[in-house]
Short mmCIF file of C-alpha atoms in Angstrom, two decimals:
data_model
loop_
_atom_site.label_atom_id
_atom_site.label_comp_id
_atom_site.label_asym_id
_atom_site.label_seq_id
_atom_site.Cartn_x
_atom_site.Cartn_y
_atom_site.Cartn_z
CA UNK Z 1 0.01 -0.16 -0.20
CA UNK Z 2 1.49 3.30 -1.02
CA UNK Z 3 1.77 6.04 1.64
CA UNK Z 4 1.27 9.62 0.71
CA UNK Z 5 3.54 12.32 2.32
CA UNK Z 6 2.21 15.54 2.48
CA UNK Z 7 4.55 18.68 2.82
CA UNK Z 8 3.99 21.98 3.50
CA UNK Z 9 4.51 24.86 0.43
CA UNK Z 10 7.76 26.21 2.16
CA UNK Z 11 9.43 23.09 2.51
CA UNK Z 12 9.63 22.39 -1.10
CA UNK Z 13 13.16 23.84 -2.35
CA UNK Z 14 13.14 22.95 -5.99
CA UNK Z 15 11.60 24.68 -8.87
CA UNK Z 16 8.35 23.22 -10.76
CA UNK Z 17 10.58 22.58 -13.65
CA UNK Z 18 12.42 19.63 -12.03
CA UNK Z 19 9.09 18.34 -10.91
CA UNK Z 20 7.62 18.51 -14.14
CA UNK Z 21 10.64 17.53 -16.10
CA UNK Z 22 9.57 18.93 -19.25
CA UNK Z 23 11.14 22.53 -20.44
CA UNK Z 24 8.60 24.93 -21.79
CA UNK Z 25 8.75 25.47 -25.86
CA UNK Z 26 10.09 29.21 -24.77
CA UNK Z 27 13.13 27.86 -23.10
CA UNK Z 28 13.96 25.54 -26.11
CA UNK Z 29 13.88 28.75 -28.36
CA UNK Z 30 15.84 30.86 -25.85
CA UNK Z 31 18.48 28.47 -25.46
CA UNK Z 32 18.82 27.67 -29.43
CA UNK Z 33 19.04 31.45 -29.98
CA UNK Z 34 21.70 31.89 -27.45
CA UNK Z 35 23.65 28.80 -29.09
CA UNK Z 36 23.37 30.34 -32.42
CA UNK Z 37 24.36 34.03 -31.41
CA UNK Z 38 27.47 32.24 -29.47
CA UNK Z 39 28.39 30.59 -32.88
CA UNK Z 40 27.78 33.72 -34.81
CA UNK Z 41 30.11 35.65 -32.52
CA UNK Z 42 33.07 32.96 -32.50
CA UNK Z 43 32.87 32.79 -36.30
CA UNK Z 44 32.78 36.80 -36.56
CA UNK Z 45 35.49 36.87 -34.19
CA UNK Z 46 37.59 34.33 -36.32
CA UNK Z 47 37.24 36.11 -39.30
CA UNK Z 48 37.33 39.70 -38.82
CA UNK Z 49 40.95 41.17 -37.96
CA UNK Z 50 41.83 43.90 -35.57
CA UNK Z 51 44.14 46.30 -36.88
CA UNK Z 52 46.97 48.15 -34.98
CA UNK Z 53 47.59 51.29 -36.80
CA UNK Z 54 50.01 54.68 -36.97
CA UNK Z 55 48.26 57.75 -37.86
CA UNK Z 56 50.48 60.33 -39.81
CA UNK Z 57 49.69 63.40 -41.58
CA UNK Z 58 51.47 64.03 -45.04
CA UNK Z 59 50.79 65.97 -48.51
CA UNK Z 60 50.02 63.97 -51.88
CA UNK Z 61 52.89 64.92 -54.56
CA UNK Z 62 53.38 63.51 -58.10
CA UNK Z 63 56.35 61.05 -58.29
CA UNK Z 64 57.74 62.42 -61.49
CA UNK Z 65 57.10 66.12 -61.35
CA UNK Z 66 58.61 68.30 -63.93
CA UNK Z 67 60.12 71.48 -63.05
CA UNK Z 68 60.13 74.44 -65.14
CA UNK Z 69 63.16 76.72 -64.80
CA UNK Z 70 65.63 78.75 -66.88
CA UNK Z 71 69.21 77.84 -66.73
CA UNK Z 72 70.39 81.72 -66.93
CA UNK Z 73 69.23 84.60 -65.75
CA UNK Z 74 67.01 87.14 -67.79
CA UNK Z 75 63.84 88.98 -68.62
CA UNK Z 76 61.04 87.18 -69.83
CA UNK Z 77 59.88 88.68 -73.21
CA UNK Z 78 56.94 86.54 -74.25
CA UNK Z 79 54.96 84.24 -71.86
CA UNK Z 80 52.81 81.52 -72.98
CA UNK Z 81 51.67 79.72 -70.26
CA UNK Z 82 49.30 80.28 -66.85
CA UNK Z 83 48.12 78.38 -64.11
CA UNK Z 84 46.25 75.46 -65.01
CA UNK Z 85 47.17 75.26 -68.60
CA UNK Z 86 47.57 72.18 -70.22
CA UNK Z 87 51.14 71.76 -72.37
CA UNK Z 88 52.23 69.10 -74.59
CA UNK Z 89 56.31 68.16 -74.44
CA UNK Z 90 58.40 70.48 -76.55
CA UNK Z 91 55.98 73.46 -76.02
CA UNK Z 92 57.75 76.54 -75.80
CA UNK Z 93 56.52 77.89 -72.39
CA UNK Z 94 58.27 81.35 -72.03
CA UNK Z 95 61.16 83.25 -73.97
CA UNK Z 96 63.94 84.81 -71.79
CA UNK Z 97 66.01 87.84 -73.21
CA UNK Z 98 69.51 87.43 -71.98
CA UNK Z 99 70.85 90.41 -69.72
CA UNK Z 100 74.12 89.32 -69.31
CA UNK Z 101 75.89 86.48 -71.96
CA UNK Z 102 79.06 86.07 -70.22
CA UNK Z 103 77.37 85.38 -66.86
CA UNK Z 104 75.20 82.93 -68.20
CA UNK Z 105 77.53 80.82 -70.12
CA UNK Z 106 79.95 80.68 -66.96
CA UNK Z 107 76.55 79.55 -65.03
CA UNK Z 108 75.44 76.98 -67.84
CA UNK Z 109 79.19 75.52 -67.61
CA UNK Z 110 78.95 75.67 -63.99
CA UNK Z 111 75.66 73.49 -64.21
CA UNK Z 112 76.96 71.16 -66.47
CA UNK Z 113 79.83 70.50 -64.05
CA UNK Z 114 77.45 69.88 -61.57
CA UNK Z 115 75.58 67.16 -63.73
CA UNK Z 116 78.44 65.53 -64.68
CA UNK Z 117 79.66 65.00 -61.15
CA UNK Z 118 76.39 63.50 -60.25
CA UNK Z 119 76.62 61.26 -63.15
CA UNK Z 120 80.21 60.50 -61.91
CA UNK Z 121 78.75 59.65 -58.60
CA UNK Z 122 75.62 57.42 -59.44
CA UNK Z 123 77.80 55.33 -61.67
CA UNK Z 124 80.09 55.09 -58.44
CA UNK Z 125 76.89 53.97 -56.73
CA UNK Z 126 75.75 51.69 -59.41
CA UNK Z 127 79.52 50.00 -59.34
CA UNK Z 128 79.12 49.85 -55.35
CA UNK Z 129 75.82 48.02 -55.82
CA UNK Z 130 76.82 45.31 -58.20
CA UNK Z 131 80.30 44.46 -56.12
CA UNK Z 132 78.72 44.81 -52.68
CA UNK Z 133 81.35 47.12 -51.59
CA UNK Z 134 80.76 50.78 -50.71
CA UNK Z 135 83.28 53.04 -52.57
CA UNK Z 136 82.26 56.12 -50.91
CA UNK Z 137 83.70 57.86 -47.99
CA UNK Z 138 81.45 59.31 -45.37
CA UNK Z 139 84.04 62.04 -44.38
CA UNK Z 140 84.03 63.32 -47.84
CA UNK Z 141 81.16 65.93 -47.96
CA UNK Z 142 80.65 65.04 -51.63
CA UNK Z 143 80.40 61.19 -50.80
CA UNK Z 144 78.21 61.40 -47.90
CA UNK Z 145 74.66 61.43 -50.02
CA UNK Z 146 75.72 58.51 -51.83
CA UNK Z 147 77.14 56.74 -49.14
CA UNK Z 148 74.00 56.92 -47.17
CA UNK Z 149 72.36 55.70 -50.41
CA UNK Z 150 73.75 52.63 -50.49
CA UNK Z 151 73.84 52.06 -47.05
CA UNK Z 152 70.28 52.24 -47.03
CA UNK Z 153 69.79 49.85 -49.92
CA UNK Z 154 71.78 47.30 -47.97
CA UNK Z 155 69.82 47.84 -44.90
CA UNK Z 156 66.69 46.87 -47.19
CA UNK Z 157 68.82 43.94 -48.51
CA UNK Z 158 69.53 42.76 -44.92
CA UNK Z 159 65.86 42.92 -43.83
CA UNK Z 160 64.98 40.36 -46.58
CA UNK Z 161 68.28 38.21 -45.90
CA UNK Z 162 67.17 35.93 -43.13
CA UNK Z 163 69.00 32.73 -42.59
CA UNK Z 164 67.33 28.99 -42.45
CA UNK Z 165 68.36 28.68 -38.70
CA UNK Z 166 66.29 32.06 -37.99
CA UNK Z 167 63.16 30.01 -39.26
CA UNK Z 168 64.11 26.98 -37.63
CA UNK Z 169 64.27 28.57 -34.41
CA UNK Z 170 60.73 29.61 -35.13
CA UNK Z 171 59.37 26.03 -35.64
CA UNK Z 172 59.38 26.25 -39.23
CA UNK Z 173 59.51 22.76 -41.07
CA UNK Z 174 62.10 22.30 -43.90
CA UNK Z 175 59.52 22.61 -46.56
CA UNK Z 176 58.41 26.29 -45.00
CA UNK Z 177 61.91 27.68 -44.48
CA UNK Z 178 62.53 26.59 -48.00
CA UNK Z 179 59.75 28.15 -49.20
CA UNK Z 180 60.70 31.25 -47.24
CA UNK Z 181 64.11 31.40 -48.24
CA UNK Z 182 62.98 31.53 -52.17
CA UNK Z 183 60.44 34.57 -51.35
CA UNK Z 184 63.59 36.66 -49.45
CA UNK Z 185 65.85 35.78 -52.67
CA UNK Z 186 62.94 36.98 -55.07
CA UNK Z 187 62.65 40.27 -52.80
CA UNK Z 188 66.34 40.85 -52.93
CA UNK Z 189 66.72 40.24 -56.40
CA UNK Z 190 63.93 42.39 -57.44
CA UNK Z 191 65.15 45.37 -54.77
CA UNK Z 192 68.58 45.09 -56.76
CA UNK Z 193 67.26 45.75 -60.31
CA UNK Z 194 65.05 48.06 -59.37
CA UNK Z 195 67.59 49.90 -57.56
CA UNK Z 196 69.82 49.89 -60.74
CA UNK Z 197 67.31 50.76 -62.91
CA UNK Z 198 66.24 54.12 -60.77
CA UNK Z 199 70.08 54.89 -60.97
CA UNK Z 200 70.43 54.47 -64.99
CA UNK Z 201 67.13 56.39 -65.30
CA UNK Z 202 68.52 59.33 -63.38
CA UNK Z 203 72.05 59.32 -65.53
CA UNK Z 204 69.96 59.31 -68.14
CA UNK Z 205 68.08 62.62 -67.01
CA UNK Z 206 71.14 64.00 -66.37
CA UNK Z 207 72.39 63.34 -70.05
CA UNK Z 208 69.53 64.82 -71.47
CA UNK Z 209 69.62 67.94 -69.00
CA UNK Z 210 73.60 68.22 -70.10
CA UNK Z 211 72.65 68.07 -74.02
CA UNK Z 212 69.95 70.97 -73.16
CA UNK Z 213 72.56 72.92 -71.80
CA UNK Z 214 75.12 72.53 -74.15
CA UNK Z 215 72.73 73.64 -76.54
CA UNK Z 216 72.19 76.52 -74.92
CA UNK Z 217 75.74 77.23 -74.27
CA UNK Z 218 76.13 77.31 -77.77
CA UNK Z 219 73.37 80.02 -78.35
CA UNK Z 220 75.19 82.18 -75.83
CA UNK Z 221 78.68 81.87 -77.40
CA UNK Z 222 77.03 82.52 -80.65
CA UNK Z 223 75.45 85.97 -78.78
CA UNK Z 224 71.72 84.73 -79.17
CA UNK Z 225 69.81 87.12 -77.17
CA UNK Z 226 66.68 85.36 -76.55
CA UNK Z 227 66.19 81.74 -75.57
CA UNK Z 228 63.10 79.41 -75.55
CA UNK Z 229 62.41 77.18 -72.24
CA UNK Z 230 60.43 74.45 -73.61
CA UNK Z 231 58.07 71.48 -71.52
CA UNK Z 232 59.95 68.73 -70.72
CA UNK Z 233 56.54 66.70 -70.25
CA UNK Z 234 53.33 66.83 -71.26
CA UNK Z 235 50.66 67.91 -68.46
CA UNK Z 236 49.11 70.46 -66.43
CA UNK Z 237 51.10 73.70 -65.47
CA UNK Z 238 51.02 74.94 -61.83
CA UNK Z 239 52.59 78.58 -61.68
CA UNK Z 240 54.98 79.25 -58.45
CA UNK Z 241 54.03 82.99 -58.92
CA UNK Z 242 52.66 85.53 -61.00
CA UNK Z 243 55.00 85.78 -63.49
CA UNK Z 244 54.48 88.14 -66.49
CA UNK Z 245 56.21 89.73 -69.36
CA UNK Z 246 59.21 92.07 -68.57
CA UNK Z 247 59.86 90.36 -65.19
CA UNK Z 248 63.45 88.93 -64.41
CA UNK Z 249 64.00 85.38 -63.79
CA UNK Z 250 67.15 83.81 -62.43
CA UNK Z 251 68.92 80.91 -63.35
CA UNK Z 252 68.24 77.79 -62.25
CA UNK Z 253 65.09 78.89 -60.13
CA UNK Z 254 61.74 76.99 -60.52
CA UNK Z 255 58.94 79.30 -61.99
CA UNK Z 256 56.33 76.46 -61.91
CA UNK Z 257 55.94 72.67 -62.41
CA UNK Z 258 54.35 70.38 -64.83
CA UNK Z 259 52.21 67.34 -63.35
CA UNK Z 260 52.05 64.62 -66.02
CA UNK Z 261 48.60 62.77 -66.43
CA UNK Z 262 50.31 59.37 -66.39
CA UNK Z 263 52.16 59.88 -63.20
CA UNK Z 264 51.89 57.77 -60.30
CA UNK Z 265 51.26 59.52 -56.69
CA UNK Z 266 52.71 59.38 -53.43
CA UNK Z 267 52.27 60.45 -50.26
CA UNK Z 268 55.22 62.30 -48.16
CA UNK Z 269 54.02 61.37 -44.68
CA UNK Z 270 55.91 62.25 -41.36
CA UNK Z 271 56.12 59.71 -38.73
CA UNK Z 272 56.56 60.27 -35.01
CA UNK Z 273 60.03 59.11 -33.41
CA UNK Z 274 57.90 56.77 -31.39
CA UNK Z 275 55.88 55.26 -34.03
CA UNK Z 276 59.19 54.59 -36.21
CA UNK Z 277 59.84 50.84 -34.91
CA UNK Z 278 56.38 49.81 -35.45
CA UNK Z 279 56.50 50.51 -39.29
CA UNK Z 280 58.42 48.26 -42.01
CA UNK Z 281 58.74 48.89 -45.83
CA UNK Z 282 55.80 47.10 -47.45
CA UNK Z 283 52.95 47.57 -44.84
CA UNK Z 284 49.67 48.43 -46.29
CA UNK Z 285 48.53 51.81 -45.34
CA UNK Z 286 45.19 53.37 -45.72
CA UNK Z 287 44.74 57.00 -46.93
CA UNK Z 288 42.15 59.58 -46.16
CA UNK Z 289 42.04 62.56 -48.64
CA UNK Z 290 41.21 65.86 -46.59
CA UNK Z 291 38.12 67.59 -47.76
CA UNK Z 292 36.65 64.50 -48.58
CA UNK Z 293 34.08 62.71 -46.12
CA UNK Z 294 35.47 58.93 -45.45
CA UNK Z 295 31.94 57.20 -45.24
CA UNK Z 296 30.90 58.67 -48.83
CA UNK Z 297 34.57 58.28 -50.69
CA UNK Z 298 36.20 55.62 -48.64
CA UNK Z 299 40.12 55.48 -48.65
CA UNK Z 300 42.85 55.38 -51.15
CA UNK Z 301 44.98 52.24 -50.66
CA UNK Z 302 48.87 52.26 -50.67
CA UNK Z 303 51.99 50.66 -49.48
CA UNK Z 304 54.89 52.22 -47.48
CA UNK Z 305 58.12 52.11 -49.86
CA UNK Z 306 60.30 54.32 -47.82
CA UNK Z 307 61.25 55.85 -44.62
CA UNK Z 308 64.35 58.11 -43.73
CA UNK Z 309 67.52 56.68 -41.93
CA UNK Z 310 67.58 59.38 -39.85
CA UNK Z 311 65.23 62.03 -37.98
CA UNK Z 312 64.15 65.73 -39.90
CA UNK Z 313 64.18 68.46 -37.47
CA UNK Z 314 61.57 71.05 -38.08
CA UNK Z 315 63.26 74.73 -38.44
CA UNK Z 316 61.93 75.84 -35.44
CA UNK Z 317 63.45 72.68 -33.57
CA UNK Z 318 60.17 71.92 -32.30
CA UNK Z 319 59.46 68.97 -33.76
CA UNK Z 320 61.39 65.82 -34.71
CA UNK Z 321 59.96 63.18 -37.22
CA UNK Z 322 60.82 60.41 -39.79
CA UNK Z 323 59.92 61.25 -43.41
CA UNK Z 324 58.49 58.55 -45.07
CA UNK Z 325 57.05 57.87 -48.60
CA UNK Z 326 53.94 56.06 -49.38
CA UNK Z 327 53.04 54.65 -52.96
CA UNK Z 328 49.18 54.97 -54.05
CA UNK Z 329 47.67 52.29 -55.90
CA UNK Z 330 45.00 54.14 -57.45
CA UNK Z 331 44.86 58.02 -58.24
CA UNK Z 332 41.11 58.29 -57.74
CA UNK Z 333 38.19 57.85 -55.59
CA UNK Z 334 34.78 56.92 -56.16
CA UNK Z 335 31.75 58.05 -53.99
CA UNK Z 336 28.66 55.74 -52.93
CA UNK Z 337 27.03 57.98 -55.88
CA UNK Z 338 29.59 57.11 -58.44
CA UNK Z 339 31.12 60.52 -58.34
CA UNK Z 340 34.90 60.37 -59.42
CA UNK Z 341 37.35 62.51 -57.93
CA UNK Z 342 41.05 62.42 -59.17
CA UNK Z 343 43.70 63.28 -56.68
CA UNK Z 344 46.33 65.89 -57.34
CA UNK Z 345 49.37 67.54 -56.27
CA UNK Z 346 49.32 69.57 -52.88
CA UNK Z 347 46.28 67.77 -51.63
CA UNK Z 348 46.63 67.07 -47.69
CA UNK Z 349 45.87 63.66 -46.05
CA UNK Z 350 45.92 61.51 -43.01
CA UNK Z 351 47.79 58.01 -43.47
CA UNK Z 352 46.89 55.15 -41.30
CA UNK Z 353 49.64 52.60 -41.64
CA UNK Z 354 49.00 49.08 -40.90
CA UNK Z 355 51.80 47.37 -38.62
CA UNK Z 356 50.21 44.66 -37.44
CA UNK Z 357 46.72 42.36 -37.27
CA UNK Z 358 45.09 39.46 -35.54
CA UNK Z 359 41.76 38.22 -35.40
CA UNK Z 360 39.29 39.36 -32.51
CA UNK Z 361 39.32 35.61 -31.43
CA UNK Z 362 42.97 36.07 -30.45
CA UNK Z 363 42.59 39.33 -29.37
CA UNK Z 364 40.34 38.31 -26.86
CA UNK Z 365 42.37 35.41 -25.71
CA UNK Z 366 45.06 37.58 -25.58
CA UNK Z 367 43.16 39.78 -23.08
CA UNK Z 368 42.36 36.93 -21.01
CA UNK Z 369 45.93 35.90 -20.62
CA UNK Z 370 45.28 32.44 -22.45
CA UNK Z 371 47.45 33.49 -25.65
CA UNK Z 372 51.00 34.97 -25.82
CA UNK Z 373 52.31 36.22 -29.14
CA UNK Z 374 56.02 36.50 -30.00
#
């Protein structure tokens, strides 16, 4: 015979759910939604990177800006250009009337000497890179610039010249080590040939300038009184002053510049001294152009291509920074409505150099002390 036990309501400790044993349908729905939400958060945290950036301000510039200048002092007798005008290579920009033929001839000869010296130094730099030996003397003022250029090149080479033992200490397999060594070798080879190509282009540019100066020198020697200044490339003219006929221009003084339509653009940015150790050549960069709303036009993309080896101090001595150059991938922005804006010389920009990134999942683990990165 079963005996029933009667208990007071206050003696009941467990919930009604335990006695009824069945979870209400709403409970199943709540548990399922919570589980799905947790799974979605985990997937998002694994797929979404958290980036670490260094911010800096800078100015957009053309990589091959061509300056307009007269190789000699004289009075402008005819002006054919103005701000924003388009010129073709070889167009006569303005003509200069000689004021002192002897002085001009001396100036031209001196400029030719400077260009020849630059060519000689560039050829020595080229030989240094090919031989892997610095032939410049840092104590020689004329050599110092090229000495530093060679050392900067070798610094970039050493950054990619990592031996197998280093990768082995990081736990890389033999196959991974071989892959990384091939990548490094390819980078060094690309750096070698691109550097030599740049030197050769500079030499050719100086040689072209010497040819022009020789023609001008012959004209001066023959007693010509007027000389034409021609456009060295096709593009848009920017005047550096309100030059008019009758005004005097000084030798080797820039009157304006020509921005070629096909030029690539860079951002010259200024890194704080505390930020320099965080960035490396090749880091990706997001570039926000001043005056264009980021949520409408987005960002330009670029890569960090160079950083000065030493700090630069502002004229007032209050600021020190590392000058860096960032190569821009595309010279335009397109708004969410499809409006296209081309970038141009002199635009201000804010750069964000991405020096590290990790998933939010790893970030949470690191915050909890469960993950340690090298």
